[in-house]
Coordinates of C-alpha atoms and ligand atoms in Angstrom, one line a residue:
M1 CA 0.0 0.0 0.0
S2 CA 1.8 3.2 -1.1
P3 CA 0.5 5.4 1.7
S4 CA 0.5 9.2 1.6
K5 CA 3.1 10.8 3.8
E6 CA 0.4 12.0 6.3
K7 CA -0.4 8.4 7.1
K8 CA -0.2 7.8 10.9
K9 CA 0.7 4.2 11.7
S10 CA -0.9 3.5 14.9
A11 CA 0.6 2.0 18.0
P12 CA -1.3 -0.9 19.3
P13 CA -4.5 -0.1 21.3
A14 CA -4.0 1.8 24.6
K15 CA -5.0 -1.2 26.7
P16 CA -2.0 -3.3 27.9
A17 CA -2.1 -6.0 25.4
K18 CA 0.4 -8.9 25.2
P19 CA 1.7 -9.2 21.7
A20 CA -1.0 -11.1 19.9
N21 CA 0.3 -14.4 18.9
K22 CA -1.0 -14.2 15.4
R23 CA -0.1 -17.8 14.6
S24 CA -0.8 -20.1 17.5
A25 CA 2.4 -21.6 18.6
G26 CA 0.7 -24.9 18.3
R27 CA -0.7 -26.9 21.2
P28 CA 1.7 -28.9 23.5
K29 CA 2.0 -32.4 22.3
P30 CA -0.2 -34.8 24.3
A31 CA 1.4 -38.1 25.5
P32 CA 1.9 -40.4 22.5
A33 CA -1.2 -42.5 21.9
G34 CA -1.2 -45.9 23.6
K35 CA 1.5 -44.9 26.0
K36 CA 0.2 -44.2 29.6
A37 CA 1.9 -41.2 31.1
S38 CA 4.0 -42.4 34.0
P39 CA 2.1 -41.7 37.3
T40 CA 4.8 -39.3 38.4
K41 CA 4.8 -37.4 35.1
A42 CA 1.9 -34.9 34.5
V43 CA 0.3 -35.4 31.1
A44 CA 0.6 -32.2 29.0
R45 CA -2.9 -30.8 28.6
P46 CA -3.5 -29.0 25.3
A47 CA -3.6 -25.4 26.3
K48 CA -6.8 -23.5 25.5
P49 CA -6.2 -21.6 22.3
K50 CA -5.5 -18.0 23.3
P51 CA -8.4 -15.7 22.1
A52 CA -7.0 -13.4 19.4
L53 CA -6.7 -9.8 20.6
F54 CA -8.3 -6.7 19.1
R55 CA -5.2 -5.2 17.5
P56 CA -6.0 -3.2 14.4
E57 CA -3.4 -1.5 12.2
V58 CA -4.9 2.0 12.1
L59 CA -4.1 4.1 9.0
V60 CA -5.2 7.7 8.8
Y61 CA -5.3 9.7 5.6
S62 CA -5.5 13.5 5.3
T63 CA -8.4 13.5 2.9
L64 CA -11.3 11.3 2.0
E65 CA -9.9 11.2 -1.6
N66 CA -6.6 10.0 -0.2
L67 CA -8.3 7.3 1.8
Y68 CA -10.1 6.0 -1.3
Q69 CA -7.0 6.1 -3.4
E70 CA -5.0 4.2 -0.9
T71 CA -7.6 1.6 -0.1
A72 CA -8.1 1.0 -3.8
H73 CA -4.4 0.3 -4.1
L74 CA -4.6 -2.1 -1.2
V75 CA -7.5 -3.9 -2.7
M76 CA -5.7 -4.3 -6.0
Q77 CA -2.5 -5.6 -4.2
T78 CA -4.6 -8.0 -2.2
A79 CA -6.3 -9.3 -5.4
L80 CA -3.0 -9.8 -7.2
D81 CA -1.4 -11.5 -4.2
A82 CA -4.5 -13.8 -3.8
V83 CA -4.5 -14.8 -7.5
N84 CA -0.7 -15.4 -7.4
A85 CA -1.1 -17.6 -4.3
R86 CA -4.4 -19.4 -4.9
G87 CA -5.5 -18.6 -8.4
R88 CA -8.5 -16.5 -7.4
F89 CA -9.4 -13.4 -5.3
V90 CA -12.5 -13.9 -3.1
A91 CA -13.9 -10.8 -1.4
A92 CA -17.0 -10.1 0.7
L93 CA -18.4 -6.6 0.3
S94 CA -20.2 -4.4 2.7
G95 CA -22.9 -1.8 1.9
G96 CA -23.7 1.6 3.3
G97 CA -22.2 4.8 1.9
T98 CA -18.5 4.6 2.8
P99 CA -17.5 2.0 0.2
K100 CA -18.9 4.0 -2.7
G101 CA -15.8 6.1 -3.2
L102 CA -13.6 3.1 -3.1
F103 CA -15.8 1.3 -5.6
Q104 CA -15.6 4.3 -7.9
Q105 CA -11.8 4.1 -7.8
L106 CA -11.8 0.4 -8.7
T107 CA -13.8 1.1 -11.8
E108 CA -11.2 3.6 -13.1
E109 CA -7.7 3.2 -14.4
P110 CA -5.2 1.8 -13.3
Y111 CA -7.4 -0.6 -11.3
L112 CA -9.9 -1.3 -14.1
S113 CA -6.9 -2.8 -16.0
L114 CA -4.8 -4.1 -13.2
I115 CA -7.3 -6.0 -11.0
P116 CA -7.7 -9.6 -12.3
W117 CA -11.5 -9.3 -12.6
G118 CA -11.7 -12.7 -14.4
K119 CA -10.4 -14.4 -11.3
T120 CA -12.3 -12.3 -8.8
Y121 CA -15.4 -13.5 -6.9
F122 CA -17.7 -11.2 -4.9
F123 CA -19.8 -12.3 -1.9
W124 CA -21.5 -10.0 0.5
V125 CA -20.7 -9.3 4.2
D126 CA -24.3 -8.4 4.9
E127 CA -27.5 -7.4 3.3
R128 CA -30.9 -5.9 4.0
N129 CA -33.6 -8.5 3.2
V130 CA -35.1 -6.6 0.3
P131 CA -35.3 -7.0 -3.5
Q132 CA -32.1 -6.4 -5.3
D133 CA -33.5 -3.4 -7.0
N134 CA -34.5 -1.8 -3.7
E135 CA -32.7 1.4 -2.8
M136 CA -31.7 -0.2 0.5
S137 CA -30.0 -3.1 -1.1
N138 CA -26.2 -3.4 -0.7
Y139 CA -26.2 -5.5 -3.9
R140 CA -27.9 -2.6 -5.8
M141 CA -25.3 -0.1 -4.4
A142 CA -22.5 -2.4 -5.6
Q143 CA -24.2 -2.7 -9.0
E144 CA -24.4 1.1 -9.3
H145 CA -20.9 1.9 -8.1
L146 CA -18.7 -1.1 -8.9
L147 CA -20.1 -3.9 -10.9
S148 CA -21.3 -2.3 -14.1
R149 CA -17.9 -1.5 -15.6
P150 CA -15.3 -4.2 -14.7
P151 CA -15.3 -7.3 -16.8
L152 CA -16.5 -9.5 -13.9
P153 CA -18.2 -12.8 -15.1
K154 CA -21.8 -12.8 -13.9
D155 CA -21.4 -16.2 -12.2
H156 CA -18.7 -14.7 -10.0
L157 CA -21.3 -12.7 -8.1
F158 CA -23.0 -14.2 -5.1
P159 CA -25.7 -11.9 -3.8
M160 CA -26.9 -12.6 -0.3
A161 CA -30.7 -12.0 -0.4
N162 CA -33.6 -10.7 -2.4
G163 CA -36.3 -10.4 0.1
A164 CA -38.1 -13.5 -1.2
Y165 CA -37.6 -15.5 2.0
P166 CA -37.5 -14.7 5.8
A167 CA -34.1 -13.5 6.8
D168 CA -33.2 -16.7 8.7
V169 CA -34.0 -18.9 5.7
A170 CA -32.1 -16.6 3.4
A171 CA -29.2 -16.9 5.8
S172 CA -29.2 -20.7 5.6
F173 CA -29.4 -20.6 1.9
Y174 CA -26.4 -18.3 1.8
E175 CA -24.5 -20.5 4.1
N176 CA -25.1 -23.3 1.7
K177 CA -23.9 -21.1 -1.2
I178 CA -20.7 -20.3 0.7
G179 CA -20.2 -24.0 1.6
K180 CA -20.6 -25.0 -2.0
F181 CA -18.0 -22.5 -3.1
F182 CA -15.4 -23.0 -0.3
G183 CA -16.3 -26.6 0.8
R184 CA -17.9 -27.3 4.2
D185 CA -15.1 -29.0 6.0
Q186 CA -13.6 -25.8 7.4
L187 CA -14.4 -22.1 7.9
P188 CA -14.5 -20.2 4.6
R189 CA -11.5 -17.9 4.3
F190 CA -12.1 -14.7 2.3
D191 CA -9.1 -13.0 1.0
L192 CA -10.7 -9.7 1.8
A193 CA -13.7 -8.7 3.9
L194 CA -14.5 -5.1 3.3
L195 CA -16.2 -3.6 6.3
G196 CA -17.7 -0.3 7.6
M197 CA -18.6 0.9 11.0
G198 CA -21.9 2.5 12.1
E199 CA -22.0 5.4 14.5
D200 CA -23.1 2.8 17.1
G201 CA -20.0 0.8 16.6
H202 CA -21.7 -2.0 14.6
T203 CA -20.0 -3.7 11.7
A204 CA -21.5 -5.9 9.0
S205 CA -25.1 -6.3 10.3
L206 CA -23.8 -7.2 13.8
F207 CA -25.2 -4.6 16.1
P208 CA -24.4 -3.8 19.7
D209 CA -25.8 -6.2 22.4
V210 CA -27.5 -8.6 20.0
P211 CA -27.1 -12.4 20.7
Q212 CA -25.9 -12.9 17.1
L213 CA -22.6 -11.3 18.3
D214 CA -21.8 -14.5 20.1
E215 CA -22.7 -16.9 17.3
K216 CA -20.0 -19.5 17.2
E217 CA -21.4 -22.2 14.8
R218 CA -23.4 -20.6 12.0
W219 CA -21.5 -18.8 9.2
V220 CA -24.5 -16.5 8.3
V221 CA -27.3 -15.2 10.5
G222 CA -30.6 -13.6 9.6
Y223 CA -32.6 -11.5 12.1
T224 CA -34.3 -8.2 12.8
P225 CA -31.9 -6.1 14.9
S226 CA -34.7 -3.5 15.4
A227 CA -37.9 -2.5 13.7
A228 CA -36.1 0.5 12.2
L229 CA -33.3 -1.6 10.9
K230 CA -35.6 -4.2 9.4
E231 CA -34.5 -7.7 8.5
R232 CA -30.8 -8.2 8.0
I233 CA -28.5 -11.1 6.9
S234 CA -24.9 -11.0 8.0
L235 CA -21.7 -13.1 8.0
T236 CA -20.8 -14.0 11.6
F237 CA -17.6 -13.2 13.5
P238 CA -16.1 -16.7 13.1
V239 CA -16.2 -16.2 9.3
L240 CA -15.1 -12.5 9.4
N241 CA -12.2 -13.4 11.7
A242 CA -11.1 -16.3 9.4
A243 CA -10.5 -13.7 6.6
R244 CA -6.9 -13.0 5.4
L245 CA -7.6 -9.3 5.4
L246 CA -10.3 -7.3 7.3
L247 CA -10.4 -3.8 5.8
L248 CA -12.6 -1.5 7.8
M249 CA -13.1 2.0 6.5
A250 CA -14.7 4.9 8.3
E251 CA -14.9 8.6 7.3
G252 CA -16.4 11.8 8.6
K253 CA -16.6 13.7 11.8
H254 CA -19.8 11.9 12.7
K255 CA -17.8 8.7 13.3
A256 CA -15.0 10.4 15.4
D257 CA -16.4 9.8 18.8
R258 CA -17.1 6.1 18.1
V259 CA -13.7 5.7 16.5
K260 CA -12.1 7.0 19.7
S261 CA -14.2 4.7 21.9
V262 CA -13.5 1.7 19.8
L263 CA -9.7 2.3 19.5
A264 CA -8.9 3.9 22.8
G265 CA -11.8 3.2 25.1
P266 CA -12.3 0.2 27.4
S267 CA -12.7 -3.2 25.7
D268 CA -16.4 -3.6 25.5
P269 CA -17.2 -5.9 22.6
P270 CA -20.9 -6.2 23.3
K271 CA -21.2 -2.5 23.1
Y272 CA -18.7 -2.1 20.3
P273 CA -18.9 -5.0 17.9
V274 CA -16.0 -3.7 15.9
Q275 CA -13.8 -4.8 18.8
R276 CA -14.7 -8.4 18.0
L277 CA -12.8 -8.1 14.8
R278 CA -9.8 -10.3 15.8
P279 CA -8.5 -12.1 12.7
V280 CA -7.1 -15.6 13.7
D281 CA -4.5 -15.6 11.0
G282 CA -4.9 -12.4 9.1
R283 CA -4.7 -8.6 9.3
L284 CA -7.2 -6.0 10.5
I285 CA -6.7 -2.7 9.0
I286 CA -8.9 0.3 10.1
A287 CA -8.5 3.0 7.4
L288 CA -9.7 6.4 8.4
D289 CA -9.8 9.9 7.0
A290 CA -8.6 12.8 9.2
D291 CA -12.2 13.7 10.3
A292 CA -13.0 10.2 11.5
A293 CA -9.7 10.0 13.4
S294 CA -9.9 13.6 14.7
R295 CA -10.7 12.6 18.3
W296 CA -8.4 9.6 18.5
K297 CA -4.7 9.8 19.3
P298 CA -2.5 6.7 18.9
S299 CA -1.2 5.6 22.3
A300 CA 2.5 6.4 22.7
K301 CA 4.3 3.1 22.7
Ligands
LIG1 C1 -24.8 -1.9 5.9 C2 -23.3 -2.1 6.1 C3 -23.0 -1.5 7.4 C4 -22.2 -0.3 7.2 C5 -22.2 0.6 8.3 C6 -21.5 2.0 8.0 O1 -25.4 -2.8 5.4 O2 -25.3 -0.8 6.1 O3 -22.8 -3.2 5.8 O4 -22.3 -2.4 8.3 O5 -20.8 -0.7 6.9 O6 -23.5 0.8 8.7 O7 -22.3 2.5 7.0 P1 -21.9 3.9 6.3 O8 -20.7 3.5 5.4 O9 -23.0 4.3 5.4 O10 -21.5 4.9 7.3

C-alpha cells in the first residue's frame, strides 16, 4: 500500500495488550497414543487456544480522496497476491455509503486494467432482506458503483438475499452457497472482507448487544436487529475473523467519537462489535480519514 506521507501508523491499542500471537504456537503435544503417562509425570494438557486480541493496524489519511485512493491500491494488491497464491481473489463486500468512493476508484484506471477481474469473486458481508433493485439493497449499491464496468463474469457474483424468504431462511441458503464454493469442511477464508462501522460501533449487520454477536457455529445469520433496521442477513464473526484481510473503512466527523471509543476506550465488545474483529490468521486494517480520526490519538508506545 503506497500510503501518503500523512499516514499515521498506529501504535497498538492503549490497553496493555500482550503481543498477539498471530499464529498459534501450536498446542503442547499430548502423551503419544497408547502410552500411559507415568504416574509421576503430569500429562501435558493441550492449552486452550488464546483468544486473538483486538489489534488493528490503524491508517489515517489526510483527505477522503486519499483514503479512497490508498484503499483502492490495497484492494488491488490483495487481489494480485491472492491470484498469485491461490489462483483467485474472493472478497466479501459491505454496503452503506463509505465503500462508494472506493468502488468508484476500482472502476477507473489503473485498477480497471490491473485487477484480475476474471479471477475475482464477490460475496457480501451483509445485506438488507429486500429485493435487489430496492434502494436499501447493498447489492444494488455495488451494481451502481462497482459492478457495471469491470469485466466480472456474472457467475462470479454471489448476492446474499432478495427479500423472497424470511431472513433466517435466506441466511441458511447463503451459508449453503458459501459452503458449495469453499467446501464445508472448514471455515470459509475470504481474501478480503470489506467492512464499515456504524455510529453505534456496529459492523457488518452485527449490532451492539444482540445475541448474534456470540454466534460461534453458523456462518451466516438472519434476524431483525430492530424495527427501524428491518431484516438483516450477515456473516458472523467466526467467518469474518477467518479472513486474510479485514479492511474496515470509516470517514467523517460523525464517526470520530465512536472511532475514539473503539480504539482507545475500554474493551467492551458487546457495546462495540468492531472490537470483536480479531483475525485468527490475518490482518485487521482500520483505514480512516482525518475527520473520523480527529478525536483519536495513537497511544504512545
Ligand atoms: C450496511 C453495512 C454496514 C455499514 C455501516 C456503515 O449494510 O449498512 O454493511 O455495516 O458498513 O452501517 O455505513 P456507512 O458506510 O453508510 O457509514
